[in-house]
GROMACS .gro file of C-alpha atoms in nm:
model
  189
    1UNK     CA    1   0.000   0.000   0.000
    2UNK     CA    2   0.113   0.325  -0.082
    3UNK     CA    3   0.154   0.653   0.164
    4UNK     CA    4   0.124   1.006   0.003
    5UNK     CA    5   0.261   1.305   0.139
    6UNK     CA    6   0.202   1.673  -0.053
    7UNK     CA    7   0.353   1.987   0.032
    8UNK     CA    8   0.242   2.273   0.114
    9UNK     CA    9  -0.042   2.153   0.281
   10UNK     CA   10  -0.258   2.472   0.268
   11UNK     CA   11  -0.533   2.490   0.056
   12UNK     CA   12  -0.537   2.121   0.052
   13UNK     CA   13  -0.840   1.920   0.172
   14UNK     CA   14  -0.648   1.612   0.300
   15UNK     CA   15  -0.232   1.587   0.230
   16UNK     CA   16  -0.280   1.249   0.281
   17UNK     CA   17  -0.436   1.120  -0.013
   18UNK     CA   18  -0.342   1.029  -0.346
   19UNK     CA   19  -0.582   1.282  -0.517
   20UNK     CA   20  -0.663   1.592  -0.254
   21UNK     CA   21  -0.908   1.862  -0.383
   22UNK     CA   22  -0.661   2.187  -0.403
   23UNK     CA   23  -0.806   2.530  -0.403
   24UNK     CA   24  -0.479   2.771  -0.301
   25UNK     CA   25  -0.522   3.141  -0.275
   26UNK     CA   26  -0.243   3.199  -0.562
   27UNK     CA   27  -0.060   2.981  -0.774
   28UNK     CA   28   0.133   2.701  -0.586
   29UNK     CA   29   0.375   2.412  -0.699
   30UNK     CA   30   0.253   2.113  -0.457
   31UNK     CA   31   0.524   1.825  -0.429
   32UNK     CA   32   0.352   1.449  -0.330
   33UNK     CA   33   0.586   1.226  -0.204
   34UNK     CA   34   0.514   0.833  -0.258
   35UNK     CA   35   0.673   0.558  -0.042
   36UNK     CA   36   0.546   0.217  -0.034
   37UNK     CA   37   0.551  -0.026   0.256
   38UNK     CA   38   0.939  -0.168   0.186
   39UNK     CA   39   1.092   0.204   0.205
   40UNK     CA   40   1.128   0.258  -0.172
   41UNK     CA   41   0.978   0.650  -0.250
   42UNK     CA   42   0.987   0.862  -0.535
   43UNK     CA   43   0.839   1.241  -0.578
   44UNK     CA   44   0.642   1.440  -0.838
   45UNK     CA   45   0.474   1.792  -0.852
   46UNK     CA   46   0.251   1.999  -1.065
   47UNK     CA   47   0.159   2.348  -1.045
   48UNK     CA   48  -0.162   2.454  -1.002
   49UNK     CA   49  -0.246   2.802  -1.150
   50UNK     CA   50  -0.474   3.055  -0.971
   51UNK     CA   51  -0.591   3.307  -1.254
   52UNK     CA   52  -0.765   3.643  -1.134
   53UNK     CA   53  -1.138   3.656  -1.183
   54UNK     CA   54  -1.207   3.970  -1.408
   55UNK     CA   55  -1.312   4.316  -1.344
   56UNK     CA   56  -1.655   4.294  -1.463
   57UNK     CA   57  -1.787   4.602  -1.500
   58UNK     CA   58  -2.219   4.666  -1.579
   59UNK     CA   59  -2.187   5.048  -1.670
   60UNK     CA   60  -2.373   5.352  -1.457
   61UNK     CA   61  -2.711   5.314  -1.313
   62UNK     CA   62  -2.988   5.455  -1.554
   63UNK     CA   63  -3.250   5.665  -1.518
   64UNK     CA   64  -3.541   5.587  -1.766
   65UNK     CA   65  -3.961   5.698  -1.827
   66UNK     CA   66  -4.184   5.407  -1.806
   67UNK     CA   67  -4.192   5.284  -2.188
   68UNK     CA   68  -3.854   5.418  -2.316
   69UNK     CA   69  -3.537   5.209  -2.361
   70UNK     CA   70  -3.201   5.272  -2.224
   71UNK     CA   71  -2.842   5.124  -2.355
   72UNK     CA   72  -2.658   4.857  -2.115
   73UNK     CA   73  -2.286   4.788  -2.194
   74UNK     CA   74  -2.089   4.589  -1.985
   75UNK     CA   75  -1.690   4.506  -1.998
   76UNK     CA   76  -1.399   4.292  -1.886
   77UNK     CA   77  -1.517   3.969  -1.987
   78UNK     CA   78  -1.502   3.750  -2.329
   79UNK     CA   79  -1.931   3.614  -2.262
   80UNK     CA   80  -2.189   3.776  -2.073
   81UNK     CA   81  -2.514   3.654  -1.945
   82UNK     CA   82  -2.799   3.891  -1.751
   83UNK     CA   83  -3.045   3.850  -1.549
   84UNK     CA   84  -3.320   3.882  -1.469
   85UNK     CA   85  -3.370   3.891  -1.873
   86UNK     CA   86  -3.717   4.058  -1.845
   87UNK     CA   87  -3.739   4.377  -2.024
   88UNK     CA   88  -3.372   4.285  -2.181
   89UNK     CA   89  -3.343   4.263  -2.553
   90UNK     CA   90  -3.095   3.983  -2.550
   91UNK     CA   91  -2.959   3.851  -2.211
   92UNK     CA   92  -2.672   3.671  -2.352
   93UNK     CA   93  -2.515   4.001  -2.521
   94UNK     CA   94  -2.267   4.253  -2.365
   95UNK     CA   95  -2.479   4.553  -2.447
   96UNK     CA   96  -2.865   4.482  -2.442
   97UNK     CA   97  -3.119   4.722  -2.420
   98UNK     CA   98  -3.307   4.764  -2.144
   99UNK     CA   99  -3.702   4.852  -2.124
  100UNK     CA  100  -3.851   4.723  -1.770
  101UNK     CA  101  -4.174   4.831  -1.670
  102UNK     CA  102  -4.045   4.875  -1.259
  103UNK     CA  103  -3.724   4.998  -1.135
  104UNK     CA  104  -3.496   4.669  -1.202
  105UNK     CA  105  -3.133   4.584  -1.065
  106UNK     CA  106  -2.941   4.369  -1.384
  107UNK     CA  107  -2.678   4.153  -1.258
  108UNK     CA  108  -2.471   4.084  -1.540
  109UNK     CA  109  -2.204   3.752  -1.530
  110UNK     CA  110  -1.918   3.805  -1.696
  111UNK     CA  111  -1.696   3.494  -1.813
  112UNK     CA  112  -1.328   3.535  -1.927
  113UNK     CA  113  -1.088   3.350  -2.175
  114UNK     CA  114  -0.974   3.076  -1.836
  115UNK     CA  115  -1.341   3.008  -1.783
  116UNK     CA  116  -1.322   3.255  -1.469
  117UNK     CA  117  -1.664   3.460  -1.401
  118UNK     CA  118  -1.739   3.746  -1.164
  119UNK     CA  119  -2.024   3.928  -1.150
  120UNK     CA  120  -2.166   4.324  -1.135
  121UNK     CA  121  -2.532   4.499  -1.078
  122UNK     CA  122  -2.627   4.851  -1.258
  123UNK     CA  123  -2.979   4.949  -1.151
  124UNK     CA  124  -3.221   5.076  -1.367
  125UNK     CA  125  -3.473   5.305  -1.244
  126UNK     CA  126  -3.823   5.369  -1.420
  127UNK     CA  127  -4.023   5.672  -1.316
  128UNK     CA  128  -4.353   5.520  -1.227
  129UNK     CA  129  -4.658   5.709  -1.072
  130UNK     CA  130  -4.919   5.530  -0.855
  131UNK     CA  131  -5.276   5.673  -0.762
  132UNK     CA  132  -5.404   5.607  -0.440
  133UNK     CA  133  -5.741   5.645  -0.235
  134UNK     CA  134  -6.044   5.523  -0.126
  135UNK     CA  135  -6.238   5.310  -0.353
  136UNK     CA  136  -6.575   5.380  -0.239
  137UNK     CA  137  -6.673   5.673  -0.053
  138UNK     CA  138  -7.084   5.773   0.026
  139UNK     CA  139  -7.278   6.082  -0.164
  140UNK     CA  140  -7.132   6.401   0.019
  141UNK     CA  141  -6.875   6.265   0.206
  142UNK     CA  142  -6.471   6.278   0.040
  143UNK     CA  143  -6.162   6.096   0.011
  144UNK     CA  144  -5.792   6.180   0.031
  145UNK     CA  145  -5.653   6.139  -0.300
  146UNK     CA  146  -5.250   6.056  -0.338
  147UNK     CA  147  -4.998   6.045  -0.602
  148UNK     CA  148  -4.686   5.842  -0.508
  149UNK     CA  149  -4.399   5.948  -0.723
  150UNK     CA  150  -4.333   6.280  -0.917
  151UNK     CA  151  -4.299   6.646  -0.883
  152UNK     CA  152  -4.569   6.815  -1.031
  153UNK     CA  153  -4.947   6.640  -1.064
  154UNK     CA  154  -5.226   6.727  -1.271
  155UNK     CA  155  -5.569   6.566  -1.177
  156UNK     CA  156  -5.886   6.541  -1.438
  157UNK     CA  157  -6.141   6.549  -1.472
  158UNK     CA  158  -6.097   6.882  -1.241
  159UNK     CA  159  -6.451   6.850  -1.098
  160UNK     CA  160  -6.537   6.742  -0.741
  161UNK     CA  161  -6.149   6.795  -0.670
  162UNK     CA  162  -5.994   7.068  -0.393
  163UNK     CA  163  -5.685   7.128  -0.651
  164UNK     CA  164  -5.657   6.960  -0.918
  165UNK     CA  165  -5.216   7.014  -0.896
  166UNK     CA  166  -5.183   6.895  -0.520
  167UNK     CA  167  -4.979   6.581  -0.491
  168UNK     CA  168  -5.296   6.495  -0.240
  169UNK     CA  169  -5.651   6.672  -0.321
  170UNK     CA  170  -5.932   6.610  -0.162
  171UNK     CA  171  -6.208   6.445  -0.380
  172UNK     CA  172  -6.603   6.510  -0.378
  173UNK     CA  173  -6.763   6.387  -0.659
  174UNK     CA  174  -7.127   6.396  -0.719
  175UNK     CA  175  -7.079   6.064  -0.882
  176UNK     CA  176  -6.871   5.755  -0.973
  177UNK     CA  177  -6.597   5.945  -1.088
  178UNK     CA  178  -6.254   5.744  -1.232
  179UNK     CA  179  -5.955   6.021  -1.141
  180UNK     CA  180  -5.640   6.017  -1.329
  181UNK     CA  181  -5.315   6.157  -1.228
  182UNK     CA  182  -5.028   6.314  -1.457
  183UNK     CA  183  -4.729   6.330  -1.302
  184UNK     CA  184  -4.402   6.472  -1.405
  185UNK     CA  185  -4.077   6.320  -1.228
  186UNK     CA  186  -3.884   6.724  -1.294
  187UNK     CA  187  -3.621   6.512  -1.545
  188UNK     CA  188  -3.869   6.547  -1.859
  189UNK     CA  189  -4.080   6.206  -1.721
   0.00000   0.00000   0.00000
């Protein structure tokens, strides 16, 4: 039966074996010595090669109005995949375009010529307005009304509302009335 003996033992699961699972923080020659049970030995080595992972880089964060499209590009890699690849023109491309309906964080892996990956996020924020208030409210009474997101608001129809521009009117309709908001994020949204 044979003993084995490698050197240096860090990054080594078991130095004892004939084939230990290495995983060194940098490039390392390991020597295994062999000796048998009648004292004859012999040695070998091989160098295992630690390559860098790349610098993958997915661009700036974007800033984008609900329906437009914005340019991705990333670098430092020979393949790329994305994800998640909704609202991505291709996912497997360095530079897709981009058109999600919410804000969206793309993590983009990038894979180099050694078959080493690392990965990198660029957010991508849509401008998105939501209406809020009461659904039902009795003849006479009113409601708060509330835009979440934006600057500026414009309410319609005007009628039954305390200010039609407030970010919050107050809302009296005489009947059933469906209120829409307009809202401008102050970047041309």
């Amino acid at each position: 039966s044979a003993n084995y003996n490698w050197s240096p033992v860090s990054g080594l699961d078991n130095p004892t074996t004939s084939n230990p699972n290495a995983s060194p923080g940098n490039s390392t020659v390991y020597v295994v010595e062999v000796s048998d049970n009648i004292g004859c030995s012999d040695t070998d080595s091989v160098l295992v090669t630690v390559n860098s992972l790349p610098i993958v880089d997915a661009g700036a964060d974007q800033t984008l109005c609900l329906g437009q499209i914005v340019q991705l590009s990333a670098s430092g890699a020979i393949t790329y995949q994305w994800s998640p690849s909704a609202g991505l023109s291709n996912p497997s491309v360095f530079n897709p375009t981009a058109s999600p309906n919410v804000p969206t964080t793309y993590t983009v892996e990038g894979i180099d010529a050694n078959g080493c990956s690392n990965t990198d996020d660029v957010f991508v924020d849509v401008f998105v307005v939501e209406a809020v208030g009461a659904n039902e409210i009795c003849r006479g009474d009113s409601t708060q009304l509330g835009a979440i997101g934006g600057v500026s608001w414009n309410w319609v129809p005007v009628a039954g509302l305390s200010d039609n521009t407030s970010q919050n009117p107050m809302a009296s309709p005489y009947n059933t009335t469906v209120y829409v908001v307009l809202a401008d994020d102050g970047n041309g949204c």
